[in-house]
């Protein structure tokens, strides 16, 4: 039995949530994978996984084992990186992730310039509006918008992003320009990723506190780009991050309203998992990307 292989199989099975999904991810026949897990359990003399047709769970022994194996695998990765000169020469593959439109607009140019500067590094840029898990999804570094939960992640702040309420000049000419957020209740609105109703938060400049306004949308969409397009077509007022509509604001096709009631900008970070010595490929990318992202965030203000 190859114990290292068996450890990797157990970890991937836990990550994927089932033997079937793990077998597919590892390109391994399901009977073979199941046999290797059983062989490891027999070797250890204990059950690691509780398997059923509906779900897979870890036993108490399995939870302790998986936590220890994760540490072992991280140590092995450290040794392999050192052996391949990853700590002395920028080389290898970087796996990066960012929100979809933010990644297209800001991260893609940075990554392509970075690859031109460091020919021994390759990269994967995973663009998704779902926050990928750094460990489970094997991601080296991620762009995160918004407040960060307490975690073991290491974060480098690269700027801030404000939320804007925008509308087309024609819509405002037809319905009037709202003077207070409560006026939005009588205006057509487009909600991004909202249900049948939504609450938009605003800041009271006098009381210096936040308050919410219930919005009954004329249209709800699941992508910020769609909300911007609907606003351009005079369907309603919408609320998105500034980068979603930066060019439309600059050209005057959309105008920002209710500026006095803006909520504070949210932070933008580059985050990576805590580890001992950071591989050189990640250190040079962090320095390269952070400066350029800070410049891009400053230009948006």
mmCIF file of C-alpha atoms in Angstrom, residues 48-256:
data_model
loop_
_atom_site.group_PDB
_atom_site.id
_atom_site.type_symbol
_atom_site.label_atom_id
_atom_site.label_comp_id
_atom_site.label_asym_id
_atom_site.label_seq_id
_atom_site.Cartn_x
_atom_site.Cartn_y
_atom_site.Cartn_z
ATOM 1 C CA UNK A 48 -12.140 6.943 8.906
ATOM 2 C CA UNK A 49 -15.221 7.499 6.757
ATOM 3 C CA UNK A 50 -18.887 6.742 7.290
ATOM 4 C CA UNK A 51 -20.253 6.015 3.823
ATOM 5 C CA UNK A 52 -23.910 6.002 2.791
ATOM 6 C CA UNK A 53 -25.853 6.476 -0.430
ATOM 7 C CA UNK A 54 -26.661 10.067 0.550
ATOM 8 C CA UNK A 55 -23.559 11.478 2.199
ATOM 9 C CA UNK A 56 -20.081 10.882 3.516
ATOM 10 C CA UNK A 57 -18.989 11.901 6.994
ATOM 11 C CA UNK A 58 -15.817 11.590 9.025
ATOM 12 C CA UNK A 59 -15.641 9.527 12.171
ATOM 13 C CA UNK A 60 -13.995 11.064 15.235
ATOM 14 C CA UNK A 61 -10.799 9.207 14.343
ATOM 15 C CA UNK A 62 -11.200 10.361 10.748
ATOM 16 C CA UNK A 63 -11.417 14.030 11.754
ATOM 17 C CA UNK A 64 -8.166 13.798 13.730
ATOM 18 C CA UNK A 65 -6.485 11.849 10.941
ATOM 19 C CA UNK A 66 -7.500 14.278 8.183
ATOM 20 C CA UNK A 67 -6.341 17.295 10.209
ATOM 21 C CA UNK A 68 -2.947 15.633 10.733
ATOM 22 C CA UNK A 69 -2.680 14.571 7.094
ATOM 23 C CA UNK A 70 -3.333 18.144 5.940
ATOM 24 C CA UNK A 71 -0.369 19.308 8.003
ATOM 25 C CA UNK A 72 1.785 16.510 6.610
ATOM 26 C CA UNK A 73 0.838 17.371 3.019
ATOM 27 C CA UNK A 74 1.644 21.033 3.609
ATOM 28 C CA UNK A 75 5.066 20.026 4.959
ATOM 29 C CA UNK A 76 5.665 17.832 1.908
ATOM 30 C CA UNK A 77 4.736 20.714 -0.394
ATOM 31 C CA UNK A 78 7.218 22.926 1.449
ATOM 32 C CA UNK A 79 9.994 20.345 0.984
ATOM 33 C CA UNK A 80 9.174 19.916 -2.716
ATOM 34 C CA UNK A 81 9.190 23.658 -3.284
ATOM 35 C CA UNK A 82 12.566 23.983 -1.614
ATOM 36 C CA UNK A 83 13.939 21.072 -3.644
ATOM 37 C CA UNK A 84 12.757 22.639 -6.897
ATOM 38 C CA UNK A 85 14.398 25.987 -6.029
ATOM 39 C CA UNK A 86 10.969 27.593 -5.722
ATOM 40 C CA UNK A 87 12.238 29.685 -2.810
ATOM 41 C CA UNK A 88 15.273 31.014 -4.657
ATOM 42 C CA UNK A 89 13.990 31.357 -8.237
ATOM 43 C CA UNK A 90 10.535 32.606 -9.315
ATOM 44 C CA UNK A 91 9.172 29.532 -11.071
ATOM 45 C CA UNK A 92 6.251 27.117 -11.119
ATOM 46 C CA UNK A 93 2.502 27.595 -11.454
ATOM 47 C CA UNK A 94 0.340 30.182 -9.711
ATOM 48 C CA UNK A 95 -3.379 29.588 -9.172
ATOM 49 C CA UNK A 96 -5.222 32.876 -8.701
ATOM 50 C CA UNK A 97 -8.877 33.766 -8.308
ATOM 51 C CA UNK A 98 -10.929 36.975 -8.456
ATOM 52 C CA UNK A 99 -14.546 38.073 -8.968
ATOM 53 C CA UNK A 100 -15.550 37.684 -12.610
ATOM 54 C CA UNK A 101 -15.726 41.262 -13.904
ATOM 55 C CA UNK A 102 -13.075 42.574 -11.509
ATOM 56 C CA UNK A 103 -10.767 39.841 -12.723
ATOM 57 C CA UNK A 104 -11.388 40.630 -16.370
ATOM 58 C CA UNK A 105 -10.881 44.353 -15.896
ATOM 59 C CA UNK A 106 -7.990 44.481 -13.430
ATOM 60 C CA UNK A 107 -6.414 41.111 -12.703
ATOM 61 C CA UNK A 108 -6.076 39.840 -16.283
ATOM 62 C CA UNK A 109 -3.858 42.762 -17.431
ATOM 63 C CA UNK A 110 -1.749 42.400 -14.279
ATOM 64 C CA UNK A 111 -1.358 38.649 -14.735
ATOM 65 C CA UNK A 112 -0.402 38.919 -18.410
ATOM 66 C CA UNK A 113 2.191 41.611 -17.633
ATOM 67 C CA UNK A 114 3.498 39.468 -14.775
ATOM 68 C CA UNK A 115 3.904 36.427 -17.030
ATOM 69 C CA UNK A 116 5.795 38.534 -19.557
ATOM 70 C CA UNK A 117 8.165 39.602 -16.779
ATOM 71 C CA UNK A 118 8.632 36.122 -15.283
ATOM 72 C CA UNK A 119 8.878 33.556 -18.113
ATOM 73 C CA UNK A 120 9.401 30.593 -15.753
ATOM 74 C CA UNK A 121 5.996 31.073 -14.104
ATOM 75 C CA UNK A 122 2.677 29.861 -15.481
ATOM 76 C CA UNK A 123 -0.693 30.886 -14.093
ATOM 77 C CA UNK A 124 -4.302 29.846 -13.790
ATOM 78 C CA UNK A 125 -6.754 32.730 -13.307
ATOM 79 C CA UNK A 126 -10.052 31.409 -11.954
ATOM 80 C CA UNK A 127 -12.771 34.050 -12.382
ATOM 81 C CA UNK A 128 -15.849 33.459 -10.276
ATOM 82 C CA UNK A 129 -18.267 35.530 -8.220
ATOM 83 C CA UNK A 130 -18.282 32.631 -5.755
ATOM 84 C CA UNK A 131 -15.456 32.869 -3.241
ATOM 85 C CA UNK A 132 -13.307 29.811 -3.879
ATOM 86 C CA UNK A 133 -11.770 28.066 -0.874
ATOM 87 C CA UNK A 134 -8.022 28.534 -1.001
ATOM 88 C CA UNK A 135 -7.130 25.111 0.346
ATOM 89 C CA UNK A 136 -9.975 22.978 -1.010
ATOM 90 C CA UNK A 137 -9.773 24.544 -4.482
ATOM 91 C CA UNK A 138 -5.943 24.592 -4.495
ATOM 92 C CA UNK A 139 -5.736 28.378 -4.911
ATOM 93 C CA UNK A 140 -2.524 30.261 -4.119
ATOM 94 C CA UNK A 141 -3.915 33.782 -3.935
ATOM 95 C CA UNK A 142 -7.325 35.455 -4.158
ATOM 96 C CA UNK A 143 -8.842 38.902 -4.543
ATOM 97 C CA UNK A 144 -11.469 39.460 -1.849
ATOM 98 C CA UNK A 145 -13.926 42.375 -1.841
ATOM 99 C CA UNK A 146 -15.466 43.296 1.496
ATOM 100 C CA UNK A 147 -14.718 42.708 5.151
ATOM 101 C CA UNK A 148 -12.746 39.529 5.812
ATOM 102 C CA UNK A 149 -13.933 36.964 8.359
ATOM 103 C CA UNK A 150 -11.546 35.982 11.105
ATOM 104 C CA UNK A 151 -9.378 33.239 9.667
ATOM 105 C CA UNK A 152 -5.814 32.054 9.271
ATOM 106 C CA UNK A 153 -5.569 33.807 5.897
ATOM 107 C CA UNK A 154 -2.890 36.463 5.377
ATOM 108 C CA UNK A 155 -4.367 39.604 3.820
ATOM 109 C CA UNK A 156 -2.712 42.516 2.013
ATOM 110 C CA UNK A 157 -4.983 45.515 1.558
ATOM 111 C CA UNK A 158 -4.740 46.969 -1.950
ATOM 112 C CA UNK A 159 -7.489 49.596 -1.839
ATOM 113 C CA UNK A 160 -11.189 50.146 -1.359
ATOM 114 C CA UNK A 161 -14.296 50.060 -3.520
ATOM 115 C CA UNK A 162 -17.433 52.134 -3.127
ATOM 116 C CA UNK A 163 -21.000 51.188 -3.917
ATOM 117 C CA UNK A 164 -22.864 53.601 -6.187
ATOM 118 C CA UNK A 165 -26.504 54.221 -7.017
ATOM 119 C CA UNK A 166 -26.800 55.100 -10.698
ATOM 120 C CA UNK A 167 -29.424 55.843 -13.331
ATOM 121 C CA UNK A 168 -29.618 57.010 -16.921
ATOM 122 C CA UNK A 169 -30.180 60.750 -17.499
ATOM 123 C CA UNK A 170 -33.345 59.934 -19.486
ATOM 124 C CA UNK A 171 -34.830 57.973 -16.585
ATOM 125 C CA UNK A 172 -34.141 60.843 -14.197
ATOM 126 C CA UNK A 173 -35.673 63.309 -16.650
ATOM 127 C CA UNK A 174 -38.844 61.210 -16.735
ATOM 128 C CA UNK A 175 -39.129 60.388 -13.024
ATOM 129 C CA UNK A 176 -37.156 63.144 -11.342
ATOM 130 C CA UNK A 177 -33.904 62.886 -9.408
ATOM 131 C CA UNK A 178 -34.404 61.416 -5.921
ATOM 132 C CA UNK A 179 -33.303 63.709 -3.111
ATOM 133 C CA UNK A 180 -33.431 61.077 -0.378
ATOM 134 C CA UNK A 181 -33.078 57.287 -0.493
ATOM 135 C CA UNK A 182 -36.720 56.882 0.582
ATOM 136 C CA UNK A 183 -37.692 58.444 -2.775
ATOM 137 C CA UNK A 184 -36.502 55.218 -4.420
ATOM 138 C CA UNK A 185 -39.690 53.536 -3.192
ATOM 139 C CA UNK A 186 -41.609 55.374 -5.909
ATOM 140 C CA UNK A 187 -39.056 54.837 -8.669
ATOM 141 C CA UNK A 188 -38.399 51.808 -10.903
ATOM 142 C CA UNK A 189 -35.322 49.947 -9.639
ATOM 143 C CA UNK A 190 -33.107 47.141 -10.885
ATOM 144 C CA UNK A 191 -31.767 44.857 -8.162
ATOM 145 C CA UNK A 192 -28.556 42.906 -8.665
ATOM 146 C CA UNK A 193 -28.741 39.378 -7.222
ATOM 147 C CA UNK A 194 -31.834 40.309 -5.245
ATOM 148 C CA UNK A 195 -35.041 38.447 -4.419
ATOM 149 C CA UNK A 196 -38.522 39.897 -5.035
ATOM 150 C CA UNK A 197 -37.628 42.639 -2.592
ATOM 151 C CA UNK A 198 -34.301 43.922 -1.322
ATOM 152 C CA UNK A 199 -32.876 46.305 1.233
ATOM 153 C CA UNK A 200 -30.340 48.887 0.106
ATOM 154 C CA UNK A 201 -28.200 50.353 2.873
ATOM 155 C CA UNK A 202 -27.440 54.058 3.092
ATOM 156 C CA UNK A 203 -25.583 56.330 5.486
ATOM 157 C CA UNK A 204 -27.375 59.158 7.294
ATOM 158 C CA UNK A 205 -24.983 62.126 7.005
ATOM 159 C CA UNK A 206 -26.537 63.876 9.996
ATOM 160 C CA UNK A 207 -26.908 61.048 12.487
ATOM 161 C CA UNK A 208 -23.856 59.243 11.094
ATOM 162 C CA UNK A 209 -25.556 55.873 11.125
ATOM 163 C CA UNK A 210 -26.696 53.479 8.458
ATOM 164 C CA UNK A 211 -30.299 52.752 7.556
ATOM 165 C CA UNK A 212 -32.032 50.524 5.058
ATOM 166 C CA UNK A 213 -34.596 51.196 2.350
ATOM 167 C CA UNK A 214 -36.898 48.420 1.155
ATOM 168 C CA UNK A 215 -36.728 48.214 -2.619
ATOM 169 C CA UNK A 216 -39.445 46.531 -4.684
ATOM 170 C CA UNK A 217 -37.562 45.978 -7.947
ATOM 171 C CA UNK A 218 -39.037 46.404 -11.385
ATOM 172 C CA UNK A 219 -36.354 43.930 -12.480
ATOM 173 C CA UNK A 220 -34.079 41.521 -10.581
ATOM 174 C CA UNK A 221 -30.951 40.124 -12.212
ATOM 175 C CA UNK A 222 -28.158 37.816 -11.096
ATOM 176 C CA UNK A 223 -25.217 39.624 -12.710
ATOM 177 C CA UNK A 224 -23.966 43.146 -12.141
ATOM 178 C CA UNK A 225 -23.293 43.597 -15.874
ATOM 179 C CA UNK A 226 -26.973 42.892 -16.537
ATOM 180 C CA UNK A 227 -28.032 45.459 -13.939
ATOM 181 C CA UNK A 228 -25.823 48.075 -15.605
ATOM 182 C CA UNK A 229 -27.227 47.242 -19.041
ATOM 183 C CA UNK A 230 -30.782 47.509 -17.720
ATOM 184 C CA UNK A 231 -29.992 50.900 -16.216
ATOM 185 C CA UNK A 232 -28.576 52.043 -19.554
ATOM 186 C CA UNK A 233 -31.873 50.993 -21.169
ATOM 187 C CA UNK A 234 -33.762 53.208 -18.703
ATOM 188 C CA UNK A 235 -35.382 50.250 -16.933
ATOM 189 C CA UNK A 236 -34.597 51.620 -13.505
ATOM 190 C CA UNK A 237 -32.144 52.871 -10.908
ATOM 191 C CA UNK A 238 -29.557 50.294 -9.888
ATOM 192 C CA UNK A 239 -26.874 49.841 -7.251
ATOM 193 C CA UNK A 240 -23.527 48.218 -8.021
ATOM 194 C CA UNK A 241 -19.836 48.568 -7.230
ATOM 195 C CA UNK A 242 -18.193 51.504 -8.966
ATOM 196 C CA UNK A 243 -15.976 49.303 -11.114
ATOM 197 C CA UNK A 244 -19.083 47.677 -12.605
ATOM 198 C CA UNK A 245 -20.067 50.947 -14.278
ATOM 199 C CA UNK A 246 -16.881 53.067 -14.287
ATOM 200 C CA UNK A 247 -16.821 53.631 -18.064
ATOM 201 C CA UNK A 248 -20.552 54.427 -18.196
ATOM 202 C CA UNK A 249 -20.156 57.035 -15.454
ATOM 203 C CA UNK A 250 -17.157 58.551 -17.199
ATOM 204 C CA UNK A 251 -19.022 58.815 -20.510
ATOM 205 C CA UNK A 252 -22.141 60.269 -18.890
ATOM 206 C CA UNK A 253 -24.376 57.414 -20.012
ATOM 207 C CA UNK A 254 -25.099 56.842 -16.331
ATOM 208 C CA UNK A 255 -25.003 59.355 -13.499
ATOM 209 C CA UNK A 256 -24.446 58.756 -9.819
#
